[in-house]
mmCIF file of C-alpha atoms in Angstrom:
data_model
loop_
_atom_site.group_PDB
_atom_site.id
_atom_site.type_symbol
_atom_site.label_atom_id
_atom_site.label_comp_id
_atom_site.label_asym_id
_atom_site.label_seq_id
_atom_site.Cartn_x
_atom_site.Cartn_y
_atom_site.Cartn_z
ATOM 1 C CA MET A 1 -154.438 -13.141 -160.262
ATOM 2 C CA SER A 2 -151.729 -13.768 -157.721
ATOM 3 C CA GLN A 3 -152.989 -10.705 -155.716
ATOM 4 C CA PHE A 4 -156.329 -12.466 -155.358
ATOM 5 C CA ILE A 5 -154.740 -15.701 -154.033
ATOM 6 C CA GLU A 6 -152.367 -13.769 -151.800
ATOM 7 C CA MET A 7 -155.363 -11.963 -150.186
ATOM 8 C CA PHE A 8 -158.052 -14.612 -150.232
ATOM 9 C CA GLY A 9 -156.370 -17.964 -150.748
ATOM 10 C CA ASN A 10 -157.129 -20.617 -153.332
ATOM 11 C CA PRO A 11 -160.843 -20.370 -154.082
ATOM 12 C CA LEU A 12 -160.943 -24.220 -154.639
ATOM 13 C CA SER A 13 -159.166 -25.159 -151.427
ATOM 14 C CA LEU A 14 -161.219 -26.690 -148.602
ATOM 15 C CA ASN A 15 -159.012 -24.732 -146.216
ATOM 16 C CA GLN A 16 -160.536 -21.379 -146.395
ATOM 17 C CA LYS A 17 -159.629 -18.465 -144.017
ATOM 18 C CA ASN A 18 -163.107 -17.030 -144.728
ATOM 19 C CA GLU A 19 -166.646 -18.667 -144.283
ATOM 20 C CA LEU A 20 -167.577 -20.916 -147.227
ATOM 21 C CA LYS A 21 -170.617 -19.657 -149.049
ATOM 22 C CA ARG A 22 -172.414 -20.734 -152.166
ATOM 23 C CA LEU A 23 -171.559 -18.333 -155.045
ATOM 24 C CA GLY A 24 -175.317 -17.846 -155.436
ATOM 25 C CA GLU A 25 -175.271 -16.451 -151.912
ATOM 26 C CA CYS A 26 -172.556 -13.945 -152.746
ATOM 27 C CA CYS A 27 -174.359 -12.335 -155.764
ATOM 28 C CA ILE A 28 -177.621 -12.412 -157.635
ATOM 29 C CA LEU A 29 -177.324 -14.826 -160.584
ATOM 30 C CA ASN A 30 -178.968 -13.824 -163.810
ATOM 31 C CA PRO A 31 -181.404 -11.241 -162.136
ATOM 32 C CA ARG A 32 -184.819 -10.905 -163.472
ATOM 33 C CA ARG A 33 -185.608 -7.791 -165.552
ATOM 34 C CA PRO A 34 -187.613 -5.221 -163.719
ATOM 35 C CA ASN A 35 -190.424 -3.175 -165.366
ATOM 36 C CA ILE A 36 -188.556 -0.637 -167.605
ATOM 37 C CA ALA A 37 -190.069 2.778 -168.200
ATOM 38 C CA LEU A 38 -188.593 3.171 -171.701
ATOM 39 C CA CYS A 39 -190.123 3.704 -175.063
ATOM 40 C CA ASP A 40 -189.202 1.150 -177.858
ATOM 41 C CA THR A 41 -187.410 4.053 -179.540
ATOM 42 C CA ASP A 42 -185.230 4.905 -176.452
ATOM 43 C CA LYS A 43 -181.598 3.820 -176.817
ATOM 44 C CA VAL A 44 -179.950 1.224 -174.685
ATOM 45 C CA SER A 45 -176.489 -0.396 -174.869
ATOM 46 C CA PHE A 46 -175.961 -3.713 -176.619
ATOM 47 C CA ILE A 47 -172.949 -6.020 -176.025
ATOM 48 C CA PRO A 48 -172.469 -8.980 -178.136
ATOM 49 C CA MET A 49 -169.881 -11.728 -177.208
ATOM 50 C CA PRO A 50 -167.067 -10.232 -179.410
ATOM 51 C CA ALA A 51 -167.332 -6.999 -177.530
ATOM 52 C CA VAL A 52 -166.004 -8.740 -174.392
ATOM 53 C CA SER A 53 -162.179 -9.345 -174.330
ATOM 54 C CA GLU A 54 -160.290 -12.362 -173.091
ATOM 55 C CA ASP A 55 -158.530 -10.308 -170.545
ATOM 56 C CA GLY A 56 -161.481 -8.916 -168.713
ATOM 57 C CA TYR A 57 -162.542 -5.871 -170.500
ATOM 58 C CA LEU A 58 -165.355 -4.393 -172.713
ATOM 59 C CA VAL A 59 -163.912 -3.387 -175.950
ATOM 60 C CA ASP A 60 -166.878 -2.461 -177.922
ATOM 61 C CA MET A 61 -170.473 -1.549 -177.310
ATOM 62 C CA THR A 62 -173.361 -0.341 -179.593
ATOM 63 C CA ASP A 63 -176.418 1.766 -179.024
ATOM 64 C CA GLU A 64 -179.731 0.166 -180.092
ATOM 65 C CA GLU A 65 -183.384 0.866 -179.856
ATOM 66 C CA TYR A 66 -184.947 -0.776 -176.860
ATOM 67 C CA GLY A 67 -187.706 -2.233 -178.879
ATOM 68 C CA LYS A 68 -185.275 -4.105 -181.172
ATOM 69 C CA VAL A 69 -183.430 -5.791 -178.340
ATOM 70 C CA LYS A 70 -185.912 -6.199 -175.517
ATOM 71 C CA LYS A 71 -186.771 -9.751 -176.298
ATOM 72 C CA GLY A 72 -184.413 -12.695 -176.924
ATOM 73 C CA PHE A 73 -181.361 -11.146 -175.263
ATOM 74 C CA THR A 74 -179.694 -11.067 -171.796
ATOM 75 C CA TYR A 75 -180.408 -8.114 -169.521
ATOM 76 C CA PHE A 76 -177.870 -6.361 -167.280
ATOM 77 C CA GLU A 77 -177.124 -3.156 -165.536
ATOM 78 C CA ASN A 78 -174.071 -0.894 -164.674
ATOM 79 C CA ASN A 79 -171.625 -2.861 -162.277
ATOM 80 C CA ASP A 80 -173.041 -6.335 -163.279
ATOM 81 C CA VAL A 81 -170.365 -9.027 -164.094
ATOM 82 C CA LEU A 82 -170.684 -10.779 -167.394
ATOM 83 C CA PHE A 83 -169.406 -14.393 -167.605
ATOM 84 C CA ALA A 84 -169.290 -16.179 -170.924
ATOM 85 C CA LYS A 85 -170.855 -19.633 -170.411
ATOM 86 C CA ILE A 86 -170.261 -21.294 -173.836
ATOM 87 C CA THR A 87 -167.124 -22.961 -175.086
ATOM 88 C CA PRO A 88 -164.487 -21.854 -176.102
ATOM 89 C CA CYS A 89 -165.355 -18.408 -174.728
ATOM 90 C CA MET A 90 -165.551 -19.518 -171.116
ATOM 91 C CA GLU A 91 -162.216 -21.398 -171.259
ATOM 92 C CA ASN A 92 -160.625 -18.422 -172.930
ATOM 93 C CA GLY A 93 -161.488 -16.085 -170.054
ATOM 94 C CA LYS A 94 -164.158 -13.882 -171.522
ATOM 95 C CA GLY A 95 -165.878 -11.693 -168.853
ATOM 96 C CA ALA A 96 -166.006 -8.133 -167.821
ATOM 97 C CA ILE A 97 -167.647 -5.609 -165.551
ATOM 98 C CA VAL A 98 -170.327 -3.479 -167.274
ATOM 99 C CA HIS A 99 -170.049 0.272 -167.206
ATOM 100 C CA GLY A 100 -171.360 3.276 -168.999
ATOM 101 C CA LEU A 101 -174.656 1.789 -170.217
ATOM 102 C CA ILE A 102 -177.014 4.137 -172.062
ATOM 103 C CA ASN A 103 -179.959 4.793 -169.831
ATOM 104 C CA GLY A 104 -178.239 2.352 -167.313
ATOM 105 C CA ILE A 105 -179.631 -0.541 -169.276
ATOM 106 C CA GLY A 106 -177.712 -3.190 -171.362
ATOM 107 C CA MET A 107 -178.833 -6.075 -173.554
ATOM 108 C CA GLY A 108 -176.499 -8.714 -174.932
ATOM 109 C CA SER A 109 -175.660 -12.249 -175.874
ATOM 110 C CA THR A 110 -177.754 -15.043 -174.383
ATOM 111 C CA GLU A 111 -174.304 -16.808 -173.885
ATOM 112 C CA PHE A 112 -173.518 -14.532 -170.890
ATOM 113 C CA HIS A 113 -174.436 -15.325 -167.240
ATOM 114 C CA VAL A 114 -174.849 -12.217 -165.234
ATOM 115 C CA LEU A 115 -173.499 -11.805 -161.674
ATOM 116 C CA ARG A 116 -174.781 -8.884 -159.882
ATOM 117 C CA PRO A 117 -172.886 -7.925 -156.695
ATOM 118 C CA ILE A 118 -174.996 -7.560 -153.538
ATOM 119 C CA ASN A 119 -174.515 -4.240 -151.675
ATOM 120 C CA GLY A 120 -172.477 -4.884 -148.406
ATOM 121 C CA ILE A 121 -171.619 -8.540 -149.449
ATOM 122 C CA SER A 122 -169.732 -8.526 -152.637
ATOM 123 C CA SER A 123 -167.712 -6.298 -154.984
ATOM 124 C CA PRO A 124 -167.940 -6.555 -158.810
ATOM 125 C CA TYR A 125 -164.090 -6.561 -158.944
ATOM 126 C CA TRP A 126 -163.955 -9.489 -156.545
ATOM 127 C CA LEU A 127 -166.642 -11.426 -158.635
ATOM 128 C CA LEU A 128 -164.831 -10.708 -161.877
ATOM 129 C CA ALA A 129 -161.337 -11.705 -160.415
ATOM 130 C CA LEU A 130 -162.795 -14.977 -158.949
ATOM 131 C CA THR A 131 -164.638 -16.116 -162.171
ATOM 132 C CA ARG A 132 -161.753 -15.168 -164.561
ATOM 133 C CA MET A 133 -159.084 -17.247 -162.475
ATOM 134 C CA PRO A 134 -157.744 -20.098 -164.585
ATOM 135 C CA ILE A 135 -158.371 -22.640 -161.842
ATOM 136 C CA PHE A 136 -162.034 -21.448 -161.470
ATOM 137 C CA ARG A 137 -162.484 -21.812 -165.431
ATOM 138 C CA GLU A 138 -160.694 -25.196 -165.469
ATOM 139 C CA ARG A 139 -162.941 -26.630 -162.751
ATOM 140 C CA ALA A 140 -166.018 -25.062 -164.684
ATOM 141 C CA ALA A 141 -164.916 -26.710 -167.935
ATOM 142 C CA LYS A 142 -165.083 -30.029 -166.285
ATOM 143 C CA ASN A 143 -168.592 -29.401 -165.312
ATOM 144 C CA MET A 144 -170.145 -28.083 -168.647
ATOM 145 C CA SER A 145 -173.054 -29.969 -170.275
ATOM 146 C CA GLY A 146 -173.811 -30.280 -173.946
ATOM 147 C CA THR A 147 -171.801 -31.760 -176.723
ATOM 148 C CA GLY A 148 -169.161 -30.584 -179.266
ATOM 149 C CA GLY A 149 -168.848 -26.874 -179.593
ATOM 150 C CA GLN A 150 -172.068 -26.170 -177.664
ATOM 151 C CA LYS A 151 -170.958 -26.995 -174.167
ATOM 152 C CA ARG A 152 -172.036 -24.546 -171.570
ATOM 153 C CA VAL A 153 -171.614 -23.834 -167.806
ATOM 154 C CA SER A 154 -175.030 -23.985 -166.122
ATOM 155 C CA ALA A 155 -176.391 -21.411 -163.789
ATOM 156 C CA SER A 156 -176.801 -24.234 -161.242
ATOM 157 C CA TYR A 157 -173.133 -24.926 -161.324
ATOM 158 C CA LEU A 158 -172.289 -21.338 -160.548
ATOM 159 C CA ASP A 159 -175.044 -21.173 -157.953
ATOM 160 C CA HIS A 160 -173.589 -24.132 -155.939
ATOM 161 C CA PHE A 161 -169.910 -23.225 -156.375
ATOM 162 C CA MET A 162 -168.441 -22.988 -152.944
ATOM 163 C CA VAL A 163 -166.081 -20.107 -152.195
ATOM 164 C CA GLY A 164 -164.665 -18.309 -149.149
ATOM 165 C CA LEU A 165 -166.336 -15.055 -148.918
ATOM 166 C CA PRO A 166 -164.040 -12.376 -147.721
ATOM 167 C CA ALA A 167 -165.438 -9.403 -145.704
ATOM 168 C CA ILE A 168 -166.591 -6.621 -147.847
ATOM 169 C CA GLU A 169 -163.836 -4.347 -146.606
ATOM 170 C CA GLU A 170 -161.188 -6.779 -147.729
ATOM 171 C CA GLN A 171 -163.059 -6.919 -151.173
ATOM 172 C CA ARG A 172 -162.961 -3.191 -151.435
ATOM 173 C CA ARG A 173 -159.133 -3.037 -150.591
ATOM 174 C CA PHE A 174 -158.678 -5.691 -153.444
ATOM 175 C CA GLU A 175 -160.917 -3.531 -155.604
ATOM 176 C CA ALA A 176 -158.654 -0.481 -155.100
ATOM 177 C CA ILE A 177 -155.535 -2.554 -155.813
ATOM 178 C CA TYR A 178 -157.223 -3.940 -159.041
ATOM 179 C CA ARG A 179 -158.344 -0.499 -160.209
ATOM 180 C CA GLN A 180 -154.825 0.942 -159.735
ATOM 181 C CA ALA A 181 -153.256 -2.010 -161.594
ATOM 182 C CA ASP A 182 -155.770 -1.321 -164.335
ATOM 183 C CA LYS A 183 -154.871 2.392 -164.628
ATOM 184 C CA SER A 184 -151.086 1.329 -164.842
ATOM 185 C CA LYS A 185 -151.954 -1.144 -167.517
ATOM 186 C CA PHE A 186 -153.949 1.356 -169.615
ATOM 187 C CA GLY A 187 -151.756 4.481 -170.038
ATOM 188 C CA ASP A 188 -154.695 5.886 -172.214
ATOM 189 C CA PHE A 189 -156.628 6.494 -168.957
ATOM 190 C CA LYS A 190 -159.860 4.566 -169.901
ATOM 191 C CA SER A 191 -160.363 3.183 -166.507
ATOM 192 C CA GLN A 192 -160.186 6.445 -164.682
ATOM 193 C CA PHE A 193 -162.895 7.761 -167.077
ATOM 194 C CA ILE A 194 -165.172 4.785 -166.444
ATOM 195 C CA GLU A 195 -164.595 5.089 -162.710
ATOM 196 C CA MET A 196 -165.560 8.587 -162.511
ATOM 197 C CA PHE A 197 -168.433 8.737 -164.946
ATOM 198 C CA GLY A 198 -169.656 5.052 -165.613
ATOM 199 C CA THR A 199 -172.776 5.610 -163.478
ATOM 200 C CA VAL A 200 -173.672 9.214 -164.577
ATOM 201 C CA GLU A 201 -177.024 9.042 -166.256
ATOM 202 C CA SER A 202 -177.119 12.556 -167.680
ATOM 203 C CA TYR A 203 -176.686 12.554 -171.491
ATOM 204 C CA CYS A 204 -176.548 15.212 -174.107
ATOM 205 C CA LYS A 205 -176.290 15.225 -177.882
ATOM 206 C CA LEU A 206 -172.790 16.138 -179.128
ATOM 207 C CA GLU A 207 -174.228 18.913 -181.283
ATOM 208 C CA ASP A 208 -175.481 20.580 -178.224
ATOM 209 C CA LEU A 209 -172.094 20.612 -176.595
ATOM 210 C CA VAL A 210 -170.156 22.381 -179.258
ATOM 211 C CA SER A 211 -170.242 26.042 -180.227
ATOM 212 C CA ASP A 212 -168.631 25.616 -183.711
ATOM 213 C CA THR A 213 -167.674 22.806 -186.164
ATOM 214 C CA PHE A 214 -166.085 23.089 -189.509
ATOM 215 C CA PRO A 215 -164.150 20.899 -191.901
ATOM 216 C CA GLY A 216 -160.574 21.611 -192.979
ATOM 217 C CA GLU A 217 -158.830 22.929 -196.015
ATOM 218 C CA TRP A 218 -156.253 21.692 -198.307
ATOM 219 C CA GLY A 219 -155.360 24.605 -200.468
ATOM 220 C CA SER A 220 -152.596 24.456 -202.883
ATOM 221 C CA GLU A 221 -148.805 23.927 -202.859
ATOM 222 C CA PRO A 222 -146.907 26.663 -201.061
ATOM 223 C CA THR A 223 -145.552 29.407 -203.244
ATOM 224 C CA SER A 224 -145.611 32.336 -200.717
ATOM 225 C CA GLU A 225 -144.324 33.248 -197.197
ATOM 226 C CA ASN A 226 -147.877 33.136 -196.025
ATOM 227 C CA ALA A 227 -148.099 29.445 -196.280
ATOM 228 C CA ILE A 228 -149.651 28.058 -192.978
ATOM 229 C CA LYS A 229 -149.084 24.634 -191.327
ATOM 230 C CA VAL A 230 -151.901 22.084 -192.049
ATOM 231 C CA ILE A 231 -152.577 19.045 -189.715
ATOM 232 C CA ARG A 232 -153.341 15.754 -191.420
ATOM 233 C CA THR A 233 -154.599 12.425 -190.119
ATOM 234 C CA THR A 234 -151.047 11.172 -190.345
ATOM 235 C CA ASN A 235 -150.325 13.494 -187.429
ATOM 236 C CA PHE A 236 -152.786 11.616 -185.473
ATOM 237 C CA THR A 237 -151.555 9.028 -182.767
ATOM 238 C CA ASN A 238 -153.918 6.358 -181.433
ATOM 239 C CA GLU A 239 -153.345 7.910 -177.909
ATOM 240 C CA GLY A 240 -155.332 10.990 -178.843
ATOM 241 C CA HIS A 241 -152.122 13.211 -179.171
ATOM 242 C CA LEU A 242 -150.686 14.961 -182.202
ATOM 243 C CA ASP A 243 -147.317 14.103 -183.667
ATOM 244 C CA LEU A 244 -146.038 17.236 -185.432
ATOM 245 C CA ALA A 245 -142.678 16.078 -186.437
ATOM 246 C CA ASP A 246 -143.791 16.131 -190.044
ATOM 247 C CA VAL A 247 -146.221 18.947 -190.729
ATOM 248 C CA VAL A 248 -146.779 20.279 -194.203
ATOM 249 C CA THR A 249 -147.480 23.834 -195.131
ATOM 250 C CA ARG A 250 -150.073 24.997 -197.731
ATOM 251 C CA ASP A 251 -151.256 28.169 -199.414
ATOM 252 C CA ILE A 252 -154.910 28.733 -198.225
ATOM 253 C CA GLU A 253 -156.984 31.795 -198.785
ATOM 254 C CA PRO A 254 -156.509 34.333 -195.929
ATOM 255 C CA LYS A 255 -160.365 34.615 -195.213
ATOM 256 C CA LYS A 256 -160.350 30.850 -194.772
ATOM 257 C CA VAL A 257 -157.346 30.952 -192.403
ATOM 258 C CA ALA A 258 -159.051 33.570 -190.379
ATOM 259 C CA ARG A 259 -162.268 31.411 -190.201
ATOM 260 C CA LYS A 260 -160.716 28.060 -189.538
ATOM 261 C CA LYS A 261 -157.454 28.757 -187.639
ATOM 262 C CA LEU A 262 -157.345 26.084 -184.743
ATOM 263 C CA LYS A 263 -157.658 27.269 -181.070
ATOM 264 C CA GLN A 264 -156.276 25.464 -177.971
ATOM 265 C CA GLY A 265 -158.969 23.235 -176.660
ATOM 266 C CA ASP A 266 -160.314 22.265 -180.067
ATOM 267 C CA THR A 267 -160.876 18.404 -180.711
ATOM 268 C CA ILE A 268 -159.954 17.237 -184.193
ATOM 269 C CA LEU A 269 -161.910 14.513 -185.717
ATOM 270 C CA GLU A 270 -160.964 12.332 -188.474
ATOM 271 C CA ARG A 271 -163.974 12.355 -190.848
ATOM 272 C CA SER A 272 -162.548 10.470 -193.830
ATOM 273 C CA GLY A 273 -159.982 7.553 -193.722
ATOM 274 C CA GLY A 274 -159.921 4.722 -191.303
ATOM 275 C CA THR A 275 -158.452 1.147 -191.563
ATOM 276 C CA LYS A 276 -159.843 -2.324 -191.087
ATOM 277 C CA ASP A 277 -158.786 -2.346 -187.412
ATOM 278 C CA ASN A 278 -159.372 1.376 -186.687
ATOM 279 C CA PRO A 279 -162.571 2.696 -188.253
ATOM 280 C CA VAL A 280 -162.935 6.444 -189.220
ATOM 281 C CA GLY A 281 -163.659 8.535 -186.348
ATOM 282 C CA ARG A 282 -160.401 8.945 -184.315
ATOM 283 C CA VAL A 283 -159.982 12.040 -182.295
ATOM 284 C CA VAL A 284 -156.965 14.090 -181.180
ATOM 285 C CA PHE A 285 -156.690 17.125 -178.803
ATOM 286 C CA PHE A 286 -155.302 20.319 -179.998
ATOM 287 C CA ASP A 287 -153.184 22.140 -177.342
ATOM 288 C CA GLU A 288 -150.537 23.702 -179.503
ATOM 289 C CA ILE A 289 -149.122 27.220 -179.617
ATOM 290 C CA GLY A 290 -149.102 28.816 -183.071
ATOM 291 C CA ASP A 291 -151.063 28.987 -186.289
ATOM 292 C CA TYR A 292 -152.452 25.688 -187.603
ATOM 293 C CA LEU A 293 -155.262 24.621 -189.892
ATOM 294 C CA LEU A 294 -156.613 21.146 -190.451
ATOM 295 C CA ASN A 295 -156.870 19.325 -193.813
ATOM 296 C CA ASN A 296 -160.117 18.403 -195.700
ATOM 297 C CA PHE A 297 -160.199 14.941 -194.183
ATOM 298 C CA THR A 298 -160.625 16.225 -190.725
ATOM 299 C CA GLN A 299 -163.333 18.171 -188.839
ATOM 300 C CA ALA A 300 -162.836 20.758 -185.894
ATOM 301 C CA LEU A 301 -165.043 20.603 -182.835
ATOM 302 C CA ARG A 302 -164.994 23.635 -180.668
ATOM 303 C CA PRO A 303 -166.614 23.170 -177.162
ATOM 304 C CA LYS A 304 -169.007 25.726 -175.782
ATOM 305 C CA GLU A 305 -167.682 27.736 -172.844
ATOM 306 C CA SER A 306 -169.787 25.682 -170.474
ATOM 307 C CA VAL A 307 -167.999 22.438 -171.413
ATOM 308 C CA ASN A 308 -164.548 21.520 -170.455
ATOM 309 C CA PRO A 309 -162.411 21.031 -173.542
ATOM 310 C CA VAL A 310 -160.394 18.163 -172.118
ATOM 311 C CA TYR A 311 -163.488 16.347 -170.901
ATOM 312 C CA LEU A 312 -165.313 16.539 -174.352
ATOM 313 C CA PHE A 313 -162.230 15.314 -176.170
ATOM 314 C CA TYR A 314 -161.746 12.293 -173.909
ATOM 315 C CA ALA A 315 -165.520 11.538 -173.925
ATOM 316 C CA LEU A 316 -165.255 11.181 -177.626
ATOM 317 C CA TYR A 317 -161.873 9.206 -177.400
ATOM 318 C CA ASN A 318 -163.345 6.895 -174.907
ATOM 319 C CA SER A 319 -166.330 6.313 -176.903
ATOM 320 C CA TYR A 320 -164.444 5.594 -180.031
ATOM 321 C CA ASN A 321 -162.377 3.018 -178.343
ATOM 322 C CA ILE A 322 -165.063 1.150 -176.551
ATOM 323 C CA ASN A 323 -167.576 1.396 -179.427
ATOM 324 C CA LYS A 324 -165.841 0.988 -182.721
ATOM 325 C CA ALA A 325 -168.766 -0.968 -184.134
ATOM 326 C CA ALA A 326 -170.978 2.098 -183.714
ATOM 327 C CA MET A 327 -168.377 4.210 -185.572
ATOM 328 C CA ARG A 328 -168.277 1.615 -188.474
ATOM 329 C CA ALA A 329 -172.129 1.951 -188.732
ATOM 330 C CA MET A 330 -171.880 5.786 -189.009
ATOM 331 C CA ALA A 331 -169.525 5.521 -192.046
ATOM 332 C CA SER A 332 -169.947 4.741 -195.740
ATOM 333 C CA GLN A 333 -167.066 3.595 -197.900
ATOM 334 C CA THR A 334 -165.945 4.680 -201.344
ATOM 335 C CA THR A 335 -162.746 3.924 -203.244
ATOM 336 C CA GLY A 336 -161.192 2.410 -200.099
ATOM 337 C CA ILE A 337 -161.930 5.486 -197.842
ATOM 338 C CA GLN A 338 -164.365 5.503 -195.012
ATOM 339 C CA ASN A 339 -166.458 8.586 -194.768
ATOM 340 C CA LEU A 340 -168.125 9.477 -191.541
ATOM 341 C CA SER A 341 -171.782 10.773 -191.582
ATOM 342 C CA MET A 342 -171.413 14.066 -189.544
ATOM 343 C CA SER A 343 -175.152 14.254 -188.921
ATOM 344 C CA ASP A 344 -174.963 10.869 -187.234
ATOM 345 C CA PHE A 345 -171.928 11.647 -185.472
ATOM 346 C CA MET A 346 -173.130 15.061 -184.128
ATOM 347 C CA SER A 347 -176.356 13.268 -183.080
ATOM 348 C CA LYS A 348 -174.521 10.717 -180.752
ATOM 349 C CA SER A 349 -175.065 10.920 -176.958
ATOM 350 C CA ILE A 350 -172.375 12.020 -174.612
ATOM 351 C CA VAL A 351 -172.394 11.339 -170.962
ATOM 352 C CA LEU A 352 -172.524 14.814 -169.225
ATOM 353 C CA PRO A 353 -171.328 15.202 -165.614
ATOM 354 C CA SER A 354 -171.349 18.437 -163.887
ATOM 355 C CA ARG A 355 -168.614 21.083 -164.930
ATOM 356 C CA ASP A 356 -166.896 20.607 -161.485
ATOM 357 C CA GLU A 357 -166.686 16.918 -162.246
ATOM 358 C CA GLN A 358 -165.373 17.645 -165.770
ATOM 359 C CA ASN A 359 -162.705 19.997 -164.293
ATOM 360 C CA LYS A 360 -161.636 17.430 -161.800
ATOM 361 C CA PHE A 361 -161.197 14.929 -164.639
ATOM 362 C CA GLU A 362 -159.072 17.305 -166.502
ATOM 363 C CA GLN A 363 -156.736 17.889 -163.566
ATOM 364 C CA ILE A 364 -156.331 14.069 -163.098
ATOM 365 C CA TYR A 365 -155.864 13.580 -166.858
ATOM 366 C CA ARG A 366 -153.158 16.161 -167.205
ATOM 367 C CA GLN A 367 -151.254 14.836 -164.191
ATOM 368 C CA ALA A 368 -151.273 11.478 -165.466
ATOM 369 C CA ASP A 369 -150.222 12.635 -168.817
ATOM 370 C CA LYS A 370 -147.285 14.445 -167.208
ATOM 371 C CA SER A 371 -146.456 11.227 -165.132
ATOM 372 C CA LYS A 372 -146.544 9.074 -168.285
ATOM 373 C CA SER A 373 -144.152 11.657 -170.085
ATOM 374 C CA VAL A 374 -141.682 11.359 -167.266
ATOM 375 C CA ILE A 375 -141.845 7.596 -167.201
ATOM 376 C CA GLN A 376 -141.255 7.430 -170.936
ATOM 377 C CA LYS A 377 -138.305 9.938 -170.723
ATOM 378 C CA THR A 378 -136.731 7.947 -167.925
ATOM 379 C CA LEU A 379 -137.042 4.648 -169.999
ATOM 380 C CA VAL A 380 -135.320 6.339 -172.848
ATOM 381 C CA TYR A 381 -132.583 7.530 -170.585
ATOM 382 C CA LEU A 382 -132.130 4.127 -168.961
ATOM 383 C CA ASN A 383 -132.027 2.556 -172.395
ATOM 384 C CA ASP A 384 -129.399 5.062 -173.592
ATOM 385 C CA ILE A 385 -127.235 4.207 -170.512
ATOM 386 C CA GLN A 386 -127.606 0.478 -171.046
ATOM 387 C CA SER A 387 -126.613 0.870 -174.788
ATOM 388 C CA ASP A 388 -123.536 2.846 -173.612
ATOM 389 C CA GLU A 389 -122.585 0.200 -171.273
ATOM 390 C CA LEU A 390 -123.035 -2.677 -173.770
ATOM 391 C CA GLY A 391 -120.823 -0.540 -176.133
ATOM 392 C CA LYS A 392 -118.055 -0.281 -173.635
ATOM 393 C CA ILE A 393 -118.258 -4.188 -172.956
ATOM 394 C CA ALA A 394 -118.147 -4.737 -176.795
#
């Protein structure tokens, strides 16, 4: 938050370089729900309190039928800022900018205040940074009402909080810095995906985006020279890449090899497995040269020619990481193994931008991946140099 203070000063100081305004003049607090042209069976996004992290990000989201959540919950839209009003969530910093809502609509915990930026006046990133500052939260904590563990920050307090309002151009400059820092923090590229497609409202079922899908094979112990390499979930990394340092070989019938040999651009899905922290449903991108099959705990997803393979992979990767509760809901468990319902998974909605936008994302993704690799190799090199120098000193 030092960048915020450097650019805009201490928000609690009376000596502001920008005109003092009520926070309620800088944004729309808890906006009223408009008339929504959705059927009760249409899906919207649902965000409970645990889905918002203490470092300013959404970490989970579920899809719910509108009829089930339209009453008794808080309404919000894309680019709104959520502010946890109840103790201890408020003191711990829970808050986030909302992106990627199904049908552009979100419902969530009643313990959120919603701050909607006003076009030409405020940026969601400025609002989020302001309301997440420790000094802002400390002042808010002193003005909570209620008793015990049920203390809350009132909407009236937020409305009357006085703050220096920077020009929108300055806020946008801060937003650019914030987003770049966000991309540096998240090497997995989630922020870039949200930035490009968070407001796209075109969706398609996954089953309509793939030309072929099939489970893997395990075969038998290799006894011939025709054994083929088989990828297992132990070859998955949480970053969506494959680690092929330890790949097994298996004897598999030639006709099955011909049918199920992986192609560059396939996405490999974990259909059985999972852990307490990482439910079944992880995905990795297959971009290898050579002959590989996948094992019987996995499923291949081959995109249609009209769909960019990298885009489809990352849409699934991003969906998994921000919506693990939905993945858990798609799985059943037997003998300690989680099994994914493929019918539910293939019916899930995927945001679908134009092919040009998908191709643009691939270019950015691959360049970022190369940059990350260079950085990692440089760090290894510097670490080796440092180790050598320490060895000389010893």
